[in-house]
Amino acid sequence: MPTASRPPRPTVTGPARLRRSLPPRERTDGRHRLGRPWRGRAKEHDRRALSDALHLLEGGPCAVCRERDAFAARWLSYFVIETHTEEGTRARVEAAAGFCPAHTRRLLADAAASWLMPQVHDLALAGWTRLLDVPDARRARCPCCVAGDDATERASETLLRAFGHARIRDAVHRGALCLPHLAAPATRTPRAYALPLADAAAALLEEGRYDLPRLAGTDEDAQARSVLLGRIDPLLPVEEERQRRSVTSRWRMDADLGCCPLCLAEHRAARRLLTWAATTDHGPPSGEESVPCARHLHELAAVDGPNTAAILAGSRDQWDARFGRFRRLLDEGGKRRADAGPHLSSAPRCRACEEERTAGRRQAALLTAQLHDPVRADEYTRTHGICLRHAVNWRGAREDPVHAVLAGRTALLRWEIDEVLRKQNWRTRHEIEGAERQVVRRAPTLLDGRVYAGLPAPPRDVAPAPSDDVPKSQAPHARRKSWSST
C-alpha cells in the first residue's frame, strides 16, 4: 500500500526565523537564565556561535552596520566581475528597474565598473518601460539592498545565538551596536533577550554620548550625497528671487536646468529645511524638526551648523524615551507587553521626508497648471521633462506634452544605450566613439533623478568618489566575459 508523501516544511522568515535561530533553551519567555551551559553536541554549536560572534565584533561599532555594508559592497563587486552575466541576476535588476540611487552612485563612482554601466542602464530602462506599460506591475527592491538586509538579519542572528556569553553581552553594553540595530532585534525576540538589549541601550544613552554613528548607524552614501546636495545651495537664493518675481519665472528656471523638475523640487525642499534647522539664529528647532530620520540626520550633520549638536541631542532624548517606555511595557507584562515591540519600532515622522513629498506634489500640480497654457506647453516640449520614476505615477492623459516629451527622450536614450553596447563589441573597434558614450553619466537624470539629487549630471571633477573600504572590481576579467557573451 503506497504511503502518502510528507508535505514540504514551510519556509520560516521574519520574527519566527529569529526565534528559531535562538538556542532551544532561549525560545521560551525567560524560563531559563542566560549563560546556562549546553550539553552534548550543543557544546560544539555553542563554541562555534561564540567564535562567529567574536569575529563579527572585531572591527568595532557597529558590527551589524559594518557587516551589511561589507556584504553589499561584495555583492556589487561580484556583480561587476561575474554575476552580471547570470540570467537570474539580470532579471532581478530589471524587475527593480536598476539599482537604488545609493548603489547607482556607487557604480558610477567606480571607474572599474564604467564599462558595465550601459548594461545596467539597459536593464533599468527595460524595467521602467515595463512599469509604464503594465498598470498593475510592481517595482521590486534593489537587489543589492536586499543582500544587505539579509546580511543584517544574519549578523543579528549570530549575535543572538551567542548572547548568553558574558563576553558578547559586555561588548554590546560597551557600544558594539548602534541604537537602530539594538532596537530591531529587541522587538522580535523573547523577553529574556529583549531586556538585556534594552539595558544595553539604556547604558549607552546614560553616557550622554550622541555621536552620529551611534544614533543613526553608518551611512556610506552620506559623503556622496553631501557633495551632490552642496550643488543645490547656490540655487536656493536664486529660487527665492525668482519666486518673488513670479511663479512662471521660477518654473522656467527649474525647466531650463536640464533635469527632472519634480526631483529637483523634492531635494531642494529637504535641503532648505535641513539648512534652516542647522543654521537658524533662533536656536535649535523644537518638535518634529528636531528628530529627522537616519538618512536626513546624516545630511543635517554634513551641514555642520551651530544647531547640529542640539538636534543630535534631541534625537538621543527621543531614543531614550522610546527605550524607557519599551522597558516599562516589558515589565508590566500581560497585554501591555504586546505593545512594547510596535512602540519601539515606530519611529516619529520625519519632517524632511514630508517636505520632500509635499514639494513633489506641489511641483507636479504646478506642471499640470502650466500645461493648460499653450505657450507654456510648447516650452515644455523643449525641456528635459520628468524622469521615469515620476512618470510611472503621472496621472495625466497619454496625449499631454508630458508623455510626448517622455516618449521622445526615452526613445533617444534607448538608441544611445544600444549604440554604446554595439560599439563594445570587438568587431566595432575601428569605429569612432561619439557623444553617445556620455549616456553613461546622463542616463540617470531620465531614469531616476534622485541619483544626482535632482540635478543634471555633475562634472567629472565633482563626482563623488567611492569609500576607501570598498573593494575594487576587476574590470579586465569582467570585460573579457562580456565580450565572450556577445
Short mmCIF file of C-alpha atoms in Angstrom, two decimals:
data_model
loop_
_atom_site.label_atom_id
_atom_site.label_comp_id
_atom_site.label_asym_id
_atom_site.label_seq_id
_atom_site.Cartn_x
_atom_site.Cartn_y
_atom_site.Cartn_z
CA MET A 1 0.00 0.00 0.00
CA PRO A 2 1.61 3.27 -1.07
CA THR A 3 2.33 5.71 1.68
CA ALA A 4 1.43 9.36 1.43
CA SER A 5 4.34 11.68 0.84
CA ARG A 6 5.19 14.13 3.58
CA PRO A 7 4.34 17.75 2.69
CA PRO A 8 7.32 20.13 2.47
CA ARG A 9 8.15 22.21 5.51
CA PRO A 10 7.19 25.87 5.16
CA THR A 11 9.93 28.49 4.88
CA VAL A 12 10.33 30.45 8.10
CA THR A 13 11.16 34.16 7.80
CA GLY A 14 10.88 37.30 9.89
CA PRO A 15 10.46 37.16 13.68
CA ALA A 16 9.85 33.41 13.65
CA ARG A 17 13.19 32.93 11.93
CA LEU A 18 14.93 34.93 14.63
CA ARG A 19 13.19 32.93 17.34
CA ARG A 20 14.17 29.59 15.78
CA SER A 21 17.76 30.77 15.46
CA LEU A 22 17.98 31.06 19.25
CA PRO A 23 19.20 28.13 21.32
CA PRO A 24 16.36 25.79 22.40
CA ARG A 25 16.79 26.90 25.99
CA GLU A 26 16.06 30.52 25.00
CA ARG A 27 12.97 30.04 22.83
CA THR A 28 10.75 30.33 25.87
CA ASP A 29 9.98 33.64 27.50
CA GLY A 30 12.67 33.82 30.16
CA ARG A 31 12.16 30.48 31.94
CA HIS A 32 15.86 29.67 31.51
CA ARG A 33 18.52 32.07 32.66
CA LEU A 34 21.16 33.38 30.27
CA GLY A 35 24.52 31.64 30.32
CA ARG A 36 23.26 28.15 31.15
CA PRO A 37 25.77 25.65 29.66
CA TRP A 38 24.80 23.39 26.79
CA ARG A 39 25.31 19.63 26.83
CA GLY A 40 26.38 17.03 24.28
CA ARG A 41 26.77 18.16 20.70
CA ALA A 42 25.27 21.52 21.59
CA LYS A 43 28.59 22.49 23.18
CA GLU A 44 30.24 22.49 19.77
CA HIS A 45 27.45 24.69 18.38
CA ASP A 46 27.88 26.97 21.38
CA ARG A 47 31.62 27.36 20.76
CA ARG A 48 31.02 27.98 17.08
CA ALA A 49 28.38 30.61 17.81
CA LEU A 50 30.74 32.37 20.22
CA SER A 51 33.57 32.30 17.68
CA ASP A 52 31.34 33.74 14.94
CA ALA A 53 30.07 36.50 17.23
CA LEU A 54 33.56 37.47 18.38
CA HIS A 55 34.74 37.59 14.77
CA LEU A 56 31.78 39.85 13.97
CA LEU A 57 32.70 42.23 16.79
CA GLU A 58 36.38 42.56 15.88
CA GLY A 59 36.02 45.63 13.68
CA GLY A 60 34.38 47.91 16.21
CA PRO A 61 30.96 49.52 16.21
CA CYS A 62 28.53 48.99 14.71
CA ALA A 63 29.06 45.31 13.95
CA VAL A 64 25.75 44.90 12.10
CA CYS A 65 26.19 48.08 10.03
CA ARG A 66 29.69 47.01 9.07
CA GLU A 67 28.54 43.53 8.03
CA ARG A 68 25.67 44.99 6.00
CA ASP A 69 27.90 47.46 4.16
CA ALA A 70 30.65 44.90 3.54
CA PHE A 71 28.23 42.35 2.12
CA ALA A 72 26.56 44.93 -0.13
CA ALA A 73 29.98 46.01 -1.40
CA ARG A 74 30.92 42.40 -2.12
CA TRP A 75 27.62 41.85 -3.93
CA LEU A 76 28.31 44.81 -6.20
CA SER A 77 31.88 43.66 -6.78
CA TYR A 78 30.75 40.16 -7.77
CA PHE A 79 28.07 41.70 -9.98
CA VAL A 80 30.69 43.69 -11.88
CA ILE A 81 33.12 40.77 -12.12
CA GLU A 82 30.88 37.81 -12.89
CA THR A 83 27.20 37.68 -11.92
CA HIS A 84 26.07 40.36 -14.39
CA THR A 85 26.00 37.57 -17.00
CA GLU A 86 23.61 35.37 -14.99
CA GLU A 87 20.03 35.45 -16.20
CA GLY A 88 18.61 35.35 -12.69
CA THR A 89 20.64 38.35 -11.55
CA ARG A 90 19.78 40.32 -14.67
CA ALA A 91 16.10 39.54 -14.16
CA ARG A 92 16.28 40.82 -10.59
CA VAL A 93 17.97 44.06 -11.68
CA GLU A 94 15.37 44.57 -14.40
CA ALA A 95 12.48 43.86 -12.01
CA ALA A 96 13.89 46.54 -9.70
CA ALA A 97 14.33 49.00 -12.63
CA GLY A 98 18.02 49.14 -11.88
CA PHE A 99 19.58 49.85 -8.52
CA CYS A 100 18.62 52.29 -5.81
CA PRO A 101 20.15 55.80 -6.02
CA ALA A 102 22.85 54.99 -3.46
CA HIS A 103 24.13 51.87 -5.20
CA THR A 104 23.80 53.50 -8.62
CA ARG A 105 26.09 56.26 -7.38
CA ARG A 106 28.49 53.63 -6.10
CA LEU A 107 28.70 52.01 -9.52
CA LEU A 108 29.05 55.35 -11.30
CA ALA A 109 31.91 56.36 -9.00
CA ASP A 110 33.77 53.09 -9.56
CA ALA A 111 35.98 53.54 -12.61
CA ALA A 112 36.34 49.76 -12.90
CA ALA A 113 32.57 49.44 -13.48
CA SER A 114 32.23 52.15 -16.14
CA TRP A 115 32.21 49.62 -18.97
CA LEU A 116 29.26 47.79 -17.38
CA MET A 117 27.03 50.83 -16.81
CA PRO A 118 25.43 50.71 -20.32
CA GLN A 119 24.17 47.23 -19.50
CA VAL A 120 22.87 48.43 -16.12
CA HIS A 121 21.07 51.36 -17.76
CA ASP A 122 19.69 48.98 -20.37
CA LEU A 123 18.15 46.78 -17.67
CA ALA A 124 16.86 49.82 -15.76
CA LEU A 125 15.23 51.27 -18.87
CA ALA A 126 13.58 47.93 -19.63
CA GLY A 127 12.26 47.78 -16.06
CA TRP A 128 10.84 51.31 -16.12
CA THR A 129 9.26 50.68 -19.52
CA ARG A 130 7.53 47.59 -18.13
CA LEU A 131 6.20 49.60 -15.18
CA LEU A 132 4.82 52.21 -17.60
CA ASP A 133 3.18 49.70 -19.92
CA VAL A 134 1.75 47.36 -17.27
CA PRO A 135 -0.51 49.29 -14.86
CA ASP A 136 -0.56 46.62 -12.13
CA ALA A 137 3.18 45.93 -12.23
CA ARG A 138 5.13 46.49 -9.03
CA ARG A 139 8.74 47.52 -8.73
CA ALA A 140 10.97 45.09 -6.88
CA ARG A 141 13.54 46.23 -4.34
CA CYS A 142 17.13 46.93 -5.23
CA PRO A 143 18.86 43.52 -5.23
CA CYS A 144 21.95 44.96 -3.53
CA CYS A 145 19.77 46.42 -0.75
CA VAL A 146 18.12 43.02 -0.35
CA ALA A 147 21.54 41.42 0.01
CA GLY A 148 22.48 43.99 2.64
CA ASP A 149 19.26 43.38 4.58
CA ASP A 150 19.90 39.64 4.51
CA ALA A 151 23.37 40.26 5.92
CA THR A 152 21.82 42.40 8.65
CA GLU A 153 19.48 39.56 9.58
CA ARG A 154 22.29 37.02 9.67
CA ALA A 155 24.52 39.29 11.77
CA SER A 156 21.72 39.83 14.29
CA GLU A 157 21.12 36.08 14.47
CA THR A 158 24.84 35.44 15.01
CA LEU A 159 24.96 37.83 17.96
CA LEU A 160 21.74 36.50 19.47
CA ARG A 161 22.94 32.88 19.34
CA ALA A 162 25.97 33.84 21.45
CA PHE A 163 24.29 36.47 23.59
CA GLY A 164 24.30 34.15 26.57
CA HIS A 165 28.08 34.57 26.90
CA ALA A 166 29.33 37.35 29.12
CA ARG A 167 31.91 38.50 26.56
CA ILE A 168 29.21 39.19 23.99
CA ARG A 169 26.89 40.91 26.45
CA ASP A 170 29.74 43.10 27.71
CA ALA A 171 30.68 44.07 24.16
CA VAL A 172 27.09 45.05 23.40
CA HIS A 173 26.93 47.09 26.62
CA ARG A 174 30.13 48.88 25.62
CA GLY A 175 28.59 50.05 22.34
CA ALA A 176 29.22 47.29 19.81
CA LEU A 177 25.87 48.05 18.16
CA CYS A 178 24.16 51.27 17.16
CA LEU A 179 20.77 52.13 18.60
CA PRO A 180 18.74 51.13 15.48
CA HIS A 181 20.36 47.68 15.49
CA LEU A 182 19.74 47.32 19.21
CA ALA A 183 16.08 48.18 18.73
CA ALA A 184 15.40 45.89 15.76
CA PRO A 185 16.19 42.52 17.45
CA ALA A 186 14.73 43.69 20.78
CA THR A 187 11.27 43.95 19.21
CA ARG A 188 11.38 40.41 17.76
CA THR A 189 12.98 38.30 20.47
CA PRO A 190 11.73 36.80 23.76
CA ARG A 191 11.74 38.87 26.92
CA ALA A 192 14.90 37.12 28.16
CA TYR A 193 16.79 38.72 25.27
CA ALA A 194 14.80 41.93 24.88
CA LEU A 195 15.54 43.10 28.44
CA PRO A 196 19.35 42.84 28.17
CA LEU A 197 19.23 44.61 24.81
CA ALA A 198 17.13 47.41 26.32
CA ASP A 199 19.56 47.62 29.24
CA ALA A 200 22.47 47.92 26.81
CA ALA A 201 20.71 50.78 25.03
CA ALA A 202 20.00 52.48 28.36
CA ALA A 203 23.65 52.18 29.35
CA LEU A 204 24.76 53.79 26.10
CA LEU A 205 22.25 56.61 26.46
CA GLU A 206 23.22 57.28 30.07
CA GLU A 207 26.79 58.01 28.96
CA GLY A 208 25.50 61.20 27.37
CA ARG A 209 27.16 60.41 24.04
CA TYR A 210 25.15 61.22 20.95
CA ASP A 211 27.60 60.79 18.10
CA LEU A 212 26.02 60.23 14.71
CA PRO A 213 27.02 56.58 14.04
CA ARG A 214 25.60 55.58 17.42
CA LEU A 215 22.26 57.35 16.85
CA ALA A 216 21.63 56.56 13.18
CA GLY A 217 24.13 53.87 12.23
CA THR A 218 26.71 54.21 9.48
CA ASP A 219 25.81 55.57 6.05
CA GLU A 220 28.45 55.01 3.37
CA ASP A 221 26.45 57.06 0.88
CA ALA A 222 26.34 60.16 3.12
CA GLN A 223 29.52 61.68 1.70
CA ALA A 224 28.36 61.27 -1.90
CA ARG A 225 25.00 62.85 -1.07
CA SER A 226 26.74 65.71 0.72
CA VAL A 227 28.74 66.54 -2.40
CA LEU A 228 25.65 66.44 -4.60
CA LEU A 229 23.43 68.39 -2.20
CA GLY A 230 26.12 71.05 -1.93
CA ARG A 231 25.38 71.90 -5.57
CA ILE A 232 21.83 72.85 -4.56
CA ASP A 233 22.95 75.57 -2.14
CA PRO A 234 23.73 78.17 -4.87
CA LEU A 235 20.24 77.59 -6.31
CA LEU A 236 18.41 78.46 -3.09
CA PRO A 237 18.84 82.28 -3.24
CA VAL A 238 18.11 82.25 -6.99
CA GLU A 239 14.89 80.36 -6.33
CA GLU A 240 13.87 82.90 -3.69
CA GLU A 241 14.44 85.79 -6.09
CA ARG A 242 12.54 84.07 -8.93
CA GLN A 243 9.68 83.08 -6.63
CA ARG A 244 9.21 86.68 -5.52
CA ARG A 245 9.11 87.74 -9.16
CA SER A 246 6.51 85.25 -10.42
CA VAL A 247 5.61 81.58 -10.32
CA THR A 248 6.28 81.26 -14.03
CA SER A 249 9.79 82.67 -13.60
CA ARG A 250 10.65 80.05 -11.01
CA TRP A 251 9.21 77.30 -13.20
CA ARG A 252 11.31 78.41 -16.16
CA MET A 253 14.43 78.30 -14.00
CA ASP A 254 13.71 74.71 -12.99
CA ALA A 255 12.80 73.62 -16.51
CA ASP A 256 15.95 75.11 -18.06
CA LEU A 257 18.33 73.18 -15.78
CA GLY A 258 18.13 70.01 -17.86
CA CYS A 259 16.88 67.67 -15.13
CA CYS A 260 13.65 66.32 -13.66
CA PRO A 261 11.85 69.34 -12.11
CA LEU A 262 9.97 67.15 -9.63
CA CYS A 263 13.12 65.50 -8.26
CA LEU A 264 14.77 68.91 -8.05
CA ALA A 265 11.85 70.32 -6.04
CA GLU A 266 11.96 67.38 -3.60
CA HIS A 267 15.67 67.61 -2.84
CA ARG A 268 15.66 71.40 -2.76
CA ALA A 269 12.84 71.50 -0.21
CA ALA A 270 14.55 69.00 2.11
CA ARG A 271 17.89 70.79 1.75
CA ARG A 272 16.31 74.13 2.60
CA LEU A 273 14.65 72.70 5.73
CA LEU A 274 17.80 70.98 7.00
CA THR A 275 19.96 74.03 6.32
CA TRP A 276 17.48 76.24 8.17
CA ALA A 277 17.29 73.82 11.11
CA ALA A 278 21.09 73.64 11.46
CA THR A 279 21.87 77.34 10.97
CA THR A 280 18.87 79.39 12.13
CA ASP A 281 19.70 82.22 14.55
CA HIS A 282 16.65 81.50 16.70
CA GLY A 283 18.22 78.42 18.28
CA PRO A 284 17.65 74.76 17.55
CA PRO A 285 14.12 73.92 16.37
CA SER A 286 11.78 72.00 18.61
CA GLY A 287 9.23 69.34 17.82
CA GLU A 288 9.27 67.29 14.64
CA GLU A 289 12.05 69.33 13.00
CA SER A 290 14.44 68.13 15.72
CA VAL A 291 14.02 64.37 15.06
CA PRO A 292 14.79 63.60 11.40
CA CYS A 293 15.14 60.08 10.05
CA ALA A 294 18.54 58.41 9.80
CA ARG A 295 19.17 59.48 6.21
CA HIS A 296 18.29 63.11 6.82
CA LEU A 297 20.15 63.10 10.15
CA HIS A 298 23.34 62.28 8.22
CA GLU A 299 22.56 65.03 5.71
CA LEU A 300 21.92 67.53 8.51
CA ALA A 301 25.20 66.63 10.21
CA ALA A 302 27.01 67.39 6.94
CA VAL A 303 25.65 70.97 7.10
CA ASP A 304 27.53 71.40 10.39
CA GLY A 305 25.64 74.43 11.69
CA PRO A 306 25.52 75.85 15.23
CA ASN A 307 22.34 73.86 15.99
CA THR A 308 23.58 70.47 14.79
CA ALA A 309 24.76 69.29 18.22
CA ALA A 310 21.44 70.27 19.82
CA ILE A 311 19.48 68.36 17.17
CA LEU A 312 21.63 65.28 17.73
CA ALA A 313 20.95 65.62 21.46
CA GLY A 314 17.22 65.79 20.70
CA SER A 315 17.47 62.58 18.72
CA ARG A 316 19.29 60.99 21.66
CA ASP A 317 16.48 62.07 24.05
CA GLN A 318 13.90 60.63 21.69
CA TRP A 319 15.69 57.25 21.68
CA ASP A 320 15.91 57.39 25.47
CA ALA A 321 12.16 57.93 25.78
CA ARG A 322 11.35 55.09 23.36
CA PHE A 323 13.62 52.56 25.10
CA GLY A 324 12.38 53.67 28.53
CA ARG A 325 8.77 53.02 27.65
CA PHE A 326 9.73 49.75 25.95
CA ARG A 327 11.33 48.55 29.19
CA ARG A 328 8.31 49.61 31.27
CA LEU A 329 5.89 47.78 28.98
CA LEU A 330 8.00 44.62 29.19
CA ASP A 331 8.00 44.79 32.99
CA GLU A 332 4.22 45.27 33.18
CA GLY A 333 3.53 42.02 31.34
CA GLY A 334 0.15 40.86 30.12
CA LYS A 335 -1.41 42.62 27.16
CA ARG A 336 0.81 45.63 27.68
CA ARG A 337 3.85 43.55 26.73
CA ALA A 338 2.44 43.07 23.23
CA ASP A 339 2.53 46.85 22.71
CA ALA A 340 6.23 47.13 23.57
CA GLY A 341 7.61 45.99 20.22
CA PRO A 342 5.38 48.17 17.99
CA HIS A 343 6.11 51.20 20.17
CA LEU A 344 9.89 50.80 19.89
CA SER A 345 9.85 50.12 16.16
CA SER A 346 7.53 53.04 15.32
CA ALA A 347 9.85 55.98 14.68
CA PRO A 348 8.44 59.51 14.69
CA ARG A 349 7.60 61.14 11.40
CA CYS A 350 10.49 62.83 9.64
CA ARG A 351 9.69 66.40 8.72
CA ALA A 352 12.28 66.42 5.93
CA CYS A 353 10.63 63.38 4.30
CA GLU A 354 7.28 65.15 4.49
CA GLU A 355 8.81 68.24 2.89
CA GLU A 356 10.09 66.12 0.02
CA ARG A 357 6.69 64.55 -0.64
CA THR A 358 4.85 67.87 -0.37
CA ALA A 359 7.28 69.67 -2.68
CA GLY A 360 6.98 66.89 -5.26
CA ARG A 361 3.17 67.03 -5.21
CA ARG A 362 3.09 70.84 -5.46
CA GLN A 363 5.60 70.88 -8.33
CA ALA A 364 3.53 68.27 -10.19
CA ALA A 365 0.40 70.38 -9.66
CA LEU A 366 2.25 73.45 -10.97
CA LEU A 367 3.34 71.50 -14.04
CA THR A 368 -0.27 70.46 -14.69
CA ALA A 369 -1.41 74.07 -14.37
CA GLN A 370 1.34 75.31 -16.72
CA LEU A 371 0.35 72.80 -19.40
CA HIS A 372 -3.09 74.41 -19.73
CA ASP A 373 -1.36 77.41 -21.31
CA PRO A 374 -0.45 76.59 -24.95
CA VAL A 375 2.66 78.77 -24.77
CA ARG A 376 3.95 77.04 -21.63
CA ALA A 377 3.04 73.63 -23.06
CA ASP A 378 5.10 74.39 -26.15
CA GLU A 379 8.02 75.50 -23.97
CA TYR A 380 7.82 72.22 -22.03
CA THR A 381 8.40 70.22 -25.21
CA ARG A 382 11.90 71.74 -25.39
CA THR A 383 12.85 70.91 -21.80
CA HIS A 384 14.22 67.79 -20.14
CA GLY A 385 10.87 66.68 -18.72
CA ILE A 386 10.16 64.46 -15.75
CA CYS A 387 12.07 61.26 -15.06
CA LEU A 388 10.65 57.77 -15.49
CA ARG A 389 10.23 57.33 -11.73
CA HIS A 390 7.72 60.17 -11.65
CA ALA A 391 6.20 59.20 -14.99
CA VAL A 392 5.06 55.88 -13.54
CA ASN A 393 2.73 57.75 -11.15
CA TRP A 394 1.80 60.58 -13.54
CA ARG A 395 -1.98 60.94 -13.79
CA GLY A 396 -2.15 62.99 -16.99
CA ALA A 397 -3.58 61.79 -20.27
CA ARG A 398 -1.42 59.95 -22.76
CA GLU A 399 -1.81 62.82 -25.23
CA ASP A 400 -0.42 65.53 -22.96
CA PRO A 401 3.06 67.00 -23.59
CA VAL A 402 4.49 65.16 -20.56
CA HIS A 403 4.10 61.75 -22.21
CA ALA A 404 5.14 63.11 -25.61
CA VAL A 405 8.41 64.51 -24.26
CA LEU A 406 9.00 61.36 -22.23
CA ALA A 407 8.43 59.11 -25.25
CA GLY A 408 10.87 61.09 -27.36
CA ARG A 409 13.61 61.20 -24.73
CA THR A 410 13.13 57.54 -23.85
CA ALA A 411 13.47 56.53 -27.50
CA LEU A 412 16.66 58.58 -27.85
CA LEU A 413 18.06 57.11 -24.63
CA ARG A 414 17.30 53.61 -25.91
CA TRP A 415 19.18 54.31 -29.16
CA GLU A 416 22.21 55.72 -27.34
CA ILE A 417 22.40 52.75 -24.97
CA ASP A 418 22.09 50.29 -27.86
CA GLU A 419 24.78 52.15 -29.78
CA VAL A 420 27.20 52.06 -26.85
CA LEU A 421 26.55 48.34 -26.33
CA ARG A 422 27.07 47.70 -30.04
CA LYS A 423 30.40 49.52 -30.05
CA GLN A 424 31.60 47.47 -27.08
CA ASN A 425 31.87 44.51 -29.42
CA TRP A 426 35.36 43.65 -30.67
CA ARG A 427 34.19 43.79 -34.30
CA THR A 428 33.41 47.53 -34.00
CA ARG A 429 36.80 48.57 -32.59
CA HIS A 430 37.56 50.50 -35.79
CA GLU A 431 34.55 52.81 -35.36
CA ILE A 432 34.70 56.24 -33.76
CA GLU A 433 33.27 56.65 -30.29
CA GLY A 434 30.83 59.53 -30.46
CA ALA A 435 28.92 61.60 -27.93
CA GLU A 436 26.75 58.61 -27.10
CA ARG A 437 29.48 57.49 -24.70
CA GLN A 438 28.31 60.23 -22.33
CA VAL A 439 24.98 58.42 -21.91
CA VAL A 440 26.55 56.51 -19.02
CA ARG A 441 26.54 59.70 -16.93
CA ARG A 442 23.45 61.35 -18.46
CA ALA A 443 21.04 58.41 -18.27
CA PRO A 444 20.26 58.63 -14.51
CA THR A 445 18.63 62.06 -14.93
CA LEU A 446 15.92 60.43 -17.05
CA LEU A 447 15.78 57.06 -15.30
CA ASP A 448 15.68 58.26 -11.69
CA GLY A 449 16.51 61.88 -10.91
CA ARG A 450 17.35 61.07 -7.30
CA VAL A 451 20.73 59.68 -8.35
CA TYR A 452 22.10 63.22 -8.81
CA ALA A 453 19.89 64.80 -6.11
CA GLY A 454 17.51 66.20 -8.71
CA LEU A 455 20.26 67.99 -10.68
CA PRO A 456 21.96 67.32 -14.03
CA ALA A 457 24.95 65.03 -14.17
CA PRO A 458 27.84 66.66 -12.25
CA PRO A 459 31.19 67.38 -13.88
CA ARG A 460 33.76 64.66 -13.53
CA ASP A 461 35.80 66.65 -11.02
CA VAL A 462 32.73 66.95 -8.76
CA ALA A 463 31.55 63.34 -8.99
CA PRO A 464 31.67 61.63 -5.58
CA ALA A 465 34.37 59.04 -5.11
CA PRO A 466 33.70 55.63 -3.52
CA SER A 467 34.80 54.91 0.01
CA ASP A 468 38.30 53.58 0.56
CA ASP A 469 36.99 50.41 2.21
CA VAL A 470 35.02 49.32 -0.85
CA PRO A 471 36.78 46.54 -2.75
CA LYS A 472 37.63 47.50 -6.32
CA SER A 473 36.22 45.39 -9.11
CA GLN A 474 38.48 43.64 -11.59
CA ALA A 475 37.25 45.17 -14.79
CA PRO A 476 39.52 43.34 -17.29
CA HIS A 477 38.24 39.90 -16.26
CA ALA A 478 34.65 41.09 -16.36
CA ARG A 479 35.11 42.70 -19.76
CA ARG A 480 36.52 39.55 -21.29
CA LYS A 481 33.46 37.70 -20.00
CA SER A 482 31.22 40.34 -21.54
CA TRP A 483 32.94 40.01 -24.92
CA SER A 484 32.59 36.27 -24.84
CA SER A 485 28.86 36.58 -24.19
CA THR A 486 28.17 38.96 -27.10
#
